[in-house]
C-alpha cells in the first residue's frame, strides 16, 4: 500500500537540501570528466542511452536522490498505477496509457472488460482498416484510393500524433513503408482548416475526427468546416470520415463515419499517442507494422521504469535529477534540444506533456503545496537553436537545464562531405561540443567572451530515430513526468486549469459579459 | 550625449523597487476593470493597439516606469542609435536595422556611403530582380519560369524570414499577390536539406544563399548539398542561385550566383527581416509591393518609438513593464501567444530576437551585472496552447507573464457558423476570455478547480494580419528588446555566447579533443 505525501514532509528531501553543490566545470574537466561521461549513463529501451554526466550530481547527490525515490515509493506508485489503482483521484479514474503497449502487471478490468484486451482489439481494428485502405478495399465513393489522411483534433489529439508523424515521415519514405501523407487541423482559427483544405485533394482524403468526449468545441467546429468543404466538392462526408472517440460519446455509433475506433477515460490526451488517437493516423500513414514497432519501443521503456534501482531506471534518474534542479537548485525552466530535424515538434509535445501534467499548485488531496512543481518546457532542434536562443543559455543570468537528444545516423542517409566531414558528423560534433561548452565554459580576459560554465545538461543518444527508438523516447518522458508528479504529490492526470477559459469564452459568445471582459469582447469585435 | 549606466545605479529604479504591488484580480474586476481595459492602451502603427490593462501596474507604477525610462535616457539612446552612434560597442559597429524602413534622424554615413541610400538601392535591385523572375525575363536554362524559392540560411537568416513568410502566405493567396512557394533549409542535419529537396521541383527552383560573412558552416554545407542535388539533376547551379551577403564576403562577386544582394555589419541576423535577408525571399514569394508595405508598417512603428511620453510609445511601455516584471516582481519567463495560425512561427522568431539580444550577464563595458536580464521566451498559437501548456500558466507555482496577439478578422475569410458564432468569433472570444481568466481567476471550494488569478498579460489587437500590421508587430518587438537592452545596460547587438560551441565543434571534427569531449565524440560515433 503506497502513501501519498508531500515532498517537503519527507526526511530524505531534507537531507537532499543539505547536499553540497557540485562544481560542474571542475568535475567535468580532465580524466574525471571522461570517467563521468563513460559511467554516468543508464540504458534505455531500443538501444538508447540516457547520459547524465553533465548534470550537477555526484555519488552523494545520487544516493540522496535514490533515497528520496525510495521514501516517496515512486516505483511502488508506478506499480499501483499499472495495476489499476485510481491514481487520477481528481477525476476518479484509472491511468492506463502504458497498457496500450504492454501488460506490466496484473490484469486490469474496468467498464466490465479487460483493458489490455480492449486496447489490443482497437489496435487490430485499426490495422485491419488501414490495410484495407492501403490495398484499396476501402476507397472513396468513386472507387479510388485515399492518398491523404487529415487528423482533426487539438491538444493531445494533435501535438503528440503530429510530432510522431514528423519524426517518422522521412524514415518511412526511406524504408518503403510510407503509405500516405498526413495533415493536421487543430486551431479554431478558420485559417488553419482553410489552408489545410486548400492544399489537400479532398476527393482522395480520409479525415479522422478525434475527440474523446465528442464535445471539444474546436474539433467539432473544424469537423463542420471540413464537412462544408466536402459538400461543396460534391462529396458524401460519411464516406470520408472516421472517428476516434470513447464508446460512450455521441460519435461512437453515428452513421456519419466510415468507422469508429475507441479510446477511454483512462488515457489522458497528452498520453494518448500510443492509443487509437495516434494509432489511426500513424497506421494509415506508415502501415500498422510501423505503429506496432513504435509500441514495442515504448513497452521496452515502460518495463525499465519498474526497476527499483535508480541507476538502472532511466526515467526515474531523469525525474529525480529534474526534481533536484527544480526544488533544490531553483531553476525555473528546462530546454529540450533534439539534434534531429525530424524531432522538430517533439519539444512542443513535451511542453504539453510536462506542463499540463505537473503545472499544479495543489496536491492530490487539494491542499496547496509549499514548493515549486513543474517547470516551463521549451525547445527547438539543434543546430538551429544554437543560432537562436543559445546565447541566453550560455551567458544569460538564469541557469536553464538542458535535455539534448542525438542520433549517430540520419534517417534519409543522403549526405555531403565538406571540409573532411559529413553533415551528420557536423551535427553530432555540435551536440558533443555544446555539452562540454555548457558544463566547463572557458575563461577569457574579455569578459564579453567569457563562459562561466556550470550549466547542466543530459543527453539521450541513439543509433537512429526509428519507430522503436521513438517509442522508447516518448515513453521515457511520459514516465519521467509521471515520477515527478508522484514526487510533487500532484495529480498529473487531470487539467482543471483549462476549464475557466472555456467557461468565459462561452459567456463572451453568448454576450453574457460585463466589466473588462465586455470591453475586450468589444475591442475584438465579437 | 547619453550616459550608459547600470540599472541598479539609477535612483528611479530604487524608487520602483518600493512600489506597492498591484492586486490584479481586484483592479481588473467590475467597473474599474472596464475602465482599465478601455484606457490602458497605446496606439501602435498600422492600426494596432497595445493594451496593458491586465498587467500589474497602476498610475503609480507607470509614473515610476516613466521616470526610469527618462533617467535611463532610453529615447535619447534610441536617437543615438538611429543617428549612427557606435551602439554595438563590443563589435564596434553601428546598429542600423531601422534604416532599412525609413530615415528616423540624421543621414548616416558608413563605409563611405549614405546607408539609407544603400538599403533602398538593395531593395530596388531586389524588386527589379523579383519582377523579372515573375514576368519571365529571368528563367532557368530551359527558359521556364521559376515556381519555388528556397532560402538557405540559419538563425536570423531563417527564423525571421520563415515566420514572416508563413504570416503572409495565406493573405497573399487570398489577395492575389502570391507569386511562388517559399521553402527553407537551415539545419546542418542532412535530413533537413534532403527532405526539402525531395519535395521540391529543383528544375524550377531558385535558391537564396544567405550568409553575411559567407562563412557560416551550416549554410555553406547546405549550399553544397543543394549544388550536389542540382548537379545530379543535370542543372547548372549558377543559373539557380542568388546570394544575400555583405559586399566584402567571398560570395559577393562570385560567378556562382545569378545575382548578389547586400546587407552589412550594421544589421544583426535577428534584426535582418527587413533587410535583403527577408527582402529577397519575401519579394520573390509575394512581390516587391508586398515587401514594401511590410516595411511601411515597420517604419510607422519605429517613428512611434521616438516618443518621449511612455503613454504614447508602445514599445517603450511594453519594455518597461517587462523590466518591472523581471527585476521587481522576479518572473523568469514570458509566453508569446498569438491567436492566429499564421503567426505559428512568430514566437520562435521572438525567442531568438529577445533571448539572443538580452541573454547577457555583463554590461556594455564588460562588467558583470548584479540583476537579471533577458527572460526565457516561448509560445505557440492560441487556441492550440490552451489545450497544452496553459494548465501551468493558470495553476502552476510560477507566474509567467503573457503576451497575447489577436486580430478581428481572419486572412482567408472562409468560415462556418456553429452554435451561433463563426470560428473567427470563437477564436477572439477565447483570447478575450483568457485575459480575464488569468487576471481575475475564480474562487472555487474545490481547490483543484480554484483559480487564484493575478496572472498578468497584455494584448496587441489589430484588424487583420496584413503586410503593414506584420511590419508594425515585428518592429514593436525589435524596439521593445532594444529598450530593454538599454535599461539593462547590456549590448543587445552582439552574440559572443554562440562562439565557444563553434570552436569546440571544430575541435571534435578535427579529432583534437580529450577528456569528456573525447568520450561524447566517441559515443556519437564522430
PDB file of N, CA, C and O in Angstrom, chain B residues 4-45:
ATOM      1  N   UNK B   4      25.737  55.740 -20.221  1.00  0.00           N
ATOM      2  CA  UNK B   4      25.363  54.330 -20.097  1.00  0.00           C
ATOM      3  C   UNK B   4      25.609  53.886 -18.654  1.00  0.00           C
ATOM      4  O   UNK B   4      26.749  53.804 -18.207  1.00  0.00           O
ATOM      5  N   UNK B   5      24.516  53.619 -17.935  1.00  0.00           N
ATOM      6  CA  UNK B   5      24.646  53.264 -16.520  1.00  0.00           C
ATOM      7  C   UNK B   5      23.890  51.977 -16.227  1.00  0.00           C
ATOM      8  O   UNK B   5      22.880  51.679 -16.869  1.00  0.00           O
ATOM      9  N   UNK B   6      24.343  51.243 -15.237  1.00  0.00           N
ATOM     10  CA  UNK B   6      23.642  50.031 -14.825  1.00  0.00           C
ATOM     11  C   UNK B   6      22.290  50.368 -14.200  1.00  0.00           C
ATOM     12  O   UNK B   6      22.142  51.400 -13.533  1.00  0.00           O
ATOM     13  N   UNK B   7      21.351  49.473 -14.396  1.00  0.00           N
ATOM     14  CA  UNK B   7      20.001  49.671 -13.867  1.00  0.00           C
ATOM     15  C   UNK B   7      20.005  49.955 -12.368  1.00  0.00           C
ATOM     16  O   UNK B   7      19.321  50.876 -11.899  1.00  0.00           O
ATOM     17  N   UNK B   8      20.797  49.188 -11.622  1.00  0.00           N
ATOM     18  CA  UNK B   8      20.725  49.324 -10.161  1.00  0.00           C
ATOM     19  C   UNK B   8      21.471  50.545  -9.642  1.00  0.00           C
ATOM     20  O   UNK B   8      21.513  50.771  -8.438  1.00  0.00           O
ATOM     21  N   UNK B   9      22.046  51.329 -10.541  1.00  0.00           N
ATOM     22  CA  UNK B   9      22.672  52.584 -10.107  1.00  0.00           C
ATOM     23  C   UNK B   9      21.715  53.762 -10.261  1.00  0.00           C
ATOM     24  O   UNK B   9      22.060  54.889  -9.918  1.00  0.00           O
ATOM     25  N   UNK B  10      20.519  53.501 -10.788  1.00  0.00           N
ATOM     26  CA  UNK B  10      19.588  54.596 -11.077  1.00  0.00           C
ATOM     27  C   UNK B  10      18.631  54.823  -9.897  1.00  0.00           C
ATOM     28  O   UNK B  10      18.038  53.867  -9.381  1.00  0.00           O
ATOM     29  N   UNK B  11      18.493  56.067  -9.492  1.00  0.00           N
ATOM     30  CA  UNK B  11      17.629  56.398  -8.349  1.00  0.00           C
ATOM     31  C   UNK B  11      16.187  55.985  -8.622  1.00  0.00           C
ATOM     32  O   UNK B  11      15.485  55.496  -7.725  1.00  0.00           O
ATOM     33  N   UNK B  12      15.757  56.140  -9.860  1.00  0.00           N
ATOM     34  CA  UNK B  12      14.363  55.817 -10.183  1.00  0.00           C
ATOM     35  C   UNK B  12      14.107  54.312 -10.116  1.00  0.00           C
ATOM     36  O   UNK B  12      12.965  53.887  -9.916  1.00  0.00           O
ATOM     37  N   UNK B  13      15.131  53.493 -10.280  1.00  0.00           N
ATOM     38  CA  UNK B  13      14.947  52.047 -10.108  1.00  0.00           C
ATOM     39  C   UNK B  13      14.744  51.726  -8.631  1.00  0.00           C
ATOM     40  O   UNK B  13      13.901  50.898  -8.271  1.00  0.00           O
ATOM     41  N   UNK B  14      15.490  52.401  -7.770  1.00  0.00           N
ATOM     42  CA  UNK B  14      15.301  52.188  -6.336  1.00  0.00           C
ATOM     43  C   UNK B  14      13.873  52.575  -5.940  1.00  0.00           C
ATOM     44  O   UNK B  14      13.236  51.872  -5.147  1.00  0.00           O
ATOM     45  N   UNK B  15      13.382  53.648  -6.514  1.00  0.00           N
ATOM     46  CA  UNK B  15      12.001  54.074  -6.230  1.00  0.00           C
ATOM     47  C   UNK B  15      11.018  53.008  -6.713  1.00  0.00           C
ATOM     48  O   UNK B  15      10.023  52.702  -6.046  1.00  0.00           O
ATOM     49  N   UNK B  16      11.297  52.437  -7.867  1.00  0.00           N
ATOM     50  CA  UNK B  16      10.422  51.405  -8.425  1.00  0.00           C
ATOM     51  C   UNK B  16      10.363  50.192  -7.511  1.00  0.00           C
ATOM     52  O   UNK B  16       9.305  49.571  -7.349  1.00  0.00           O
ATOM     53  N   UNK B  17      11.515  49.839  -6.921  1.00  0.00           N
ATOM     54  CA  UNK B  17      11.566  48.683  -6.007  1.00  0.00           C
ATOM     55  C   UNK B  17      10.641  48.878  -4.811  1.00  0.00           C
ATOM     56  O   UNK B  17      10.188  47.902  -4.208  1.00  0.00           O
ATOM     57  N   UNK B  18      10.367  50.143  -4.484  1.00  0.00           N
ATOM     58  CA  UNK B  18       9.499  50.435  -3.336  1.00  0.00           C
ATOM     59  C   UNK B  18       8.024  50.529  -3.710  1.00  0.00           C
ATOM     60  O   UNK B  18       7.199  50.899  -2.873  1.00  0.00           O
ATOM     61  N   UNK B  19       7.672  50.193  -4.943  1.00  0.00           N
ATOM     62  CA  UNK B  19       6.259  50.287  -5.352  1.00  0.00           C
ATOM     63  C   UNK B  19       5.403  49.321  -4.552  1.00  0.00           C
ATOM     64  O   UNK B  19       5.838  48.233  -4.191  1.00  0.00           O
ATOM     65  N   UNK B  20       4.166  49.720  -4.328  1.00  0.00           N
ATOM     66  CA  UNK B  20       3.195  48.781  -3.776  1.00  0.00           C
ATOM     67  C   UNK B  20       2.740  47.845  -4.885  1.00  0.00           C
ATOM     68  O   UNK B  20       2.469  48.278  -6.007  1.00  0.00           O
ATOM     69  N   UNK B  21       2.624  46.550  -4.533  1.00  0.00           N
ATOM     70  CA  UNK B  21       2.150  45.588  -5.526  1.00  0.00           C
ATOM     71  C   UNK B  21       0.693  45.872  -5.880  1.00  0.00           C
ATOM     72  O   UNK B  21      -0.109  46.241  -5.024  1.00  0.00           O
ATOM     73  N   UNK B  22       0.385  45.692  -7.152  1.00  0.00           N
ATOM     74  CA  UNK B  22      -0.987  45.879  -7.619  1.00  0.00           C
ATOM     75  C   UNK B  22      -1.731  44.547  -7.482  1.00  0.00           C
ATOM     76  O   UNK B  22      -1.222  43.513  -7.908  1.00  0.00           O
ATOM     77  N   UNK B  23      -2.898  44.595  -6.893  1.00  0.00           N
ATOM     78  CA  UNK B  23      -3.736  43.389  -6.784  1.00  0.00           C
ATOM     79  C   UNK B  23      -4.529  43.268  -8.090  1.00  0.00           C
ATOM     80  O   UNK B  23      -5.587  43.865  -8.257  1.00  0.00           O
ATOM     81  N   UNK B  24      -3.993  42.491  -8.996  1.00  0.00           N
ATOM     82  CA  UNK B  24      -4.520  42.461 -10.355  1.00  0.00           C
ATOM     83  C   UNK B  24      -5.971  41.981 -10.401  1.00  0.00           C
ATOM     84  O   UNK B  24      -6.805  42.541 -11.125  1.00  0.00           O
ATOM     85  N   UNK B  25      -6.258  40.941  -9.622  1.00  0.00           N
ATOM     86  CA  UNK B  25      -7.633  40.409  -9.618  1.00  0.00           C
ATOM     87  C   UNK B  25      -8.611  41.482  -9.162  1.00  0.00           C
ATOM     88  O   UNK B  25      -9.722  41.613  -9.698  1.00  0.00           O
ATOM     89  N   UNK B  26      -8.199  42.287  -8.185  1.00  0.00           N
ATOM     90  CA  UNK B  26      -9.084  43.341  -7.673  1.00  0.00           C
ATOM     91  C   UNK B  26      -9.259  44.457  -8.703  1.00  0.00           C
ATOM     92  O   UNK B  26     -10.389  44.846  -9.033  1.00  0.00           O
ATOM     93  N   UNK B  27      -8.156  44.965  -9.220  1.00  0.00           N
ATOM     94  CA  UNK B  27      -8.279  46.133 -10.112  1.00  0.00           C
ATOM     95  C   UNK B  27      -8.916  45.780 -11.455  1.00  0.00           C
ATOM     96  O   UNK B  27      -9.448  46.655 -12.145  1.00  0.00           O
ATOM     97  N   UNK B  28      -8.874  44.506 -11.824  1.00  0.00           N
ATOM     98  CA  UNK B  28      -9.472  44.123 -13.108  1.00  0.00           C
ATOM     99  C   UNK B  28     -10.943  43.719 -12.970  1.00  0.00           C
ATOM    100  O   UNK B  28     -11.572  43.303 -13.952  1.00  0.00           O
ATOM    101  N   UNK B  29     -11.490  43.843 -11.790  1.00  0.00           N
ATOM    102  CA  UNK B  29     -12.897  43.479 -11.590  1.00  0.00           C
ATOM    103  C   UNK B  29     -13.799  44.706 -11.753  1.00  0.00           C
ATOM    104  O   UNK B  29     -13.355  45.844 -11.607  1.00  0.00           O
ATOM    105  N   UNK B  30     -15.067  44.431 -12.059  1.00  0.00           N
ATOM    106  CA  UNK B  30     -16.095  45.473 -12.066  1.00  0.00           C
ATOM    107  C   UNK B  30     -15.809  46.634 -13.001  1.00  0.00           C
ATOM    108  O   UNK B  30     -15.139  46.493 -14.019  1.00  0.00           O
ATOM    109  N   UNK B  31     -16.348  47.806 -12.631  1.00  0.00           N
ATOM    110  CA  UNK B  31     -16.221  48.989 -13.479  1.00  0.00           C
ATOM    111  C   UNK B  31     -14.779  49.435 -13.615  1.00  0.00           C
ATOM    112  O   UNK B  31     -14.362  49.943 -14.656  1.00  0.00           O
ATOM    113  N   UNK B  32     -14.027  49.257 -12.534  1.00  0.00           N
ATOM    114  CA  UNK B  32     -12.618  49.639 -12.588  1.00  0.00           C
ATOM    115  C   UNK B  32     -11.889  48.842 -13.664  1.00  0.00           C
ATOM    116  O   UNK B  32     -11.088  49.377 -14.433  1.00  0.00           O
ATOM    117  N   UNK B  33     -12.211  47.538 -13.714  1.00  0.00           N
ATOM    118  CA  UNK B  33     -11.611  46.687 -14.744  1.00  0.00           C
ATOM    119  C   UNK B  33     -11.989  47.150 -16.135  1.00  0.00           C
ATOM    120  O   UNK B  33     -11.146  47.184 -17.045  1.00  0.00           O
ATOM    121  N   UNK B  34     -13.275  47.523 -16.294  1.00  0.00           N
ATOM    122  CA  UNK B  34     -13.727  48.014 -17.600  1.00  0.00           C
ATOM    123  C   UNK B  34     -12.985  49.295 -17.979  1.00  0.00           C
ATOM    124  O   UNK B  34     -12.555  49.468 -19.123  1.00  0.00           O
ATOM    125  N   UNK B  35     -12.802  50.191 -16.994  1.00  0.00           N
ATOM    126  CA  UNK B  35     -12.073  51.442 -17.262  1.00  0.00           C
ATOM    127  C   UNK B  35     -10.631  51.167 -17.680  1.00  0.00           C
ATOM    128  O   UNK B  35     -10.117  51.783 -18.617  1.00  0.00           O
ATOM    129  N   UNK B  36      -9.999  50.260 -16.964  1.00  0.00           N
ATOM    130  CA  UNK B  36      -8.614  49.917 -17.333  1.00  0.00           C
ATOM    131  C   UNK B  36      -8.560  49.366 -18.763  1.00  0.00           C
ATOM    132  O   UNK B  36      -7.696  49.737 -19.552  1.00  0.00           O
ATOM    133  N   UNK B  37      -9.485  48.437 -19.055  1.00  0.00           N
ATOM    134  CA  UNK B  37      -9.471  47.811 -20.388  1.00  0.00           C
ATOM    135  C   UNK B  37      -9.629  48.869 -21.480  1.00  0.00           C
ATOM    136  O   UNK B  37      -9.061  48.748 -22.566  1.00  0.00           O
ATOM    137  N   UNK B  38     -10.407  49.924 -21.170  1.00  0.00           N
ATOM    138  CA  UNK B  38     -10.596  50.995 -22.157  1.00  0.00           C
ATOM    139  C   UNK B  38      -9.381  51.917 -22.254  1.00  0.00           C
ATOM    140  O   UNK B  38      -9.033  52.377 -23.345  1.00  0.00           O
ATOM    141  N   UNK B  39      -8.781  52.208 -21.098  1.00  0.00           N
ATOM    142  CA  UNK B  39      -7.811  53.304 -21.053  1.00  0.00           C
ATOM    143  C   UNK B  39      -6.351  52.896 -21.057  1.00  0.00           C
ATOM    144  O   UNK B  39      -5.497  53.690 -21.446  1.00  0.00           O
ATOM    145  N   UNK B  40      -6.047  51.699 -20.597  1.00  0.00           N
ATOM    146  CA  UNK B  40      -4.638  51.304 -20.525  1.00  0.00           C
ATOM    147  C   UNK B  40      -4.197  50.747 -21.874  1.00  0.00           C
ATOM    148  O   UNK B  40      -3.891  49.561 -22.011  1.00  0.00           O
ATOM    149  N   UNK B  41      -4.165  51.614 -22.868  1.00  0.00           N
ATOM    150  CA  UNK B  41      -3.734  51.145 -24.173  1.00  0.00           C
ATOM    151  C   UNK B  41      -2.973  52.245 -24.899  1.00  0.00           C
ATOM    152  O   UNK B  41      -3.147  53.441 -24.628  1.00  0.00           O
ATOM    153  N   UNK B  42      -2.121  51.820 -25.801  1.00  0.00           N
ATOM    154  CA  UNK B  42      -1.299  52.733 -26.590  1.00  0.00           C
ATOM    155  C   UNK B  42      -1.471  52.374 -28.057  1.00  0.00           C
ATOM    156  O   UNK B  42      -1.421  51.202 -28.421  1.00  0.00           O
ATOM    157  N   UNK B  43      -1.665  53.386 -28.885  1.00  0.00           N
ATOM    158  CA  UNK B  43      -1.775  53.141 -30.320  1.00  0.00           C
ATOM    159  C   UNK B  43      -0.433  52.743 -30.914  1.00  0.00           C
ATOM    160  O   UNK B  43       0.581  53.378 -30.651  1.00  0.00           O
ATOM    161  N   UNK B  44      -0.461  51.706 -31.706  1.00  0.00           N
ATOM    162  CA  UNK B  44       0.731  51.279 -32.437  1.00  0.00           C
ATOM    163  C   UNK B  44       0.593  51.676 -33.909  1.00  0.00           C
ATOM    164  O   UNK B  44      -0.388  52.302 -34.292  1.00  0.00           O
ATOM    165  N   UNK B  45       1.538  51.272 -34.730  1.00  0.00           N
ATOM    166  CA  UNK B  45       1.457  51.528 -36.164  1.00  0.00           C
ATOM    167  C   UNK B  45       0.457  50.602 -36.823  1.00  0.00           C
ATOM    168  O   UNK B  45       0.011  49.605 -36.250  1.00  0.00           O
TER     169      UNK B  45
END
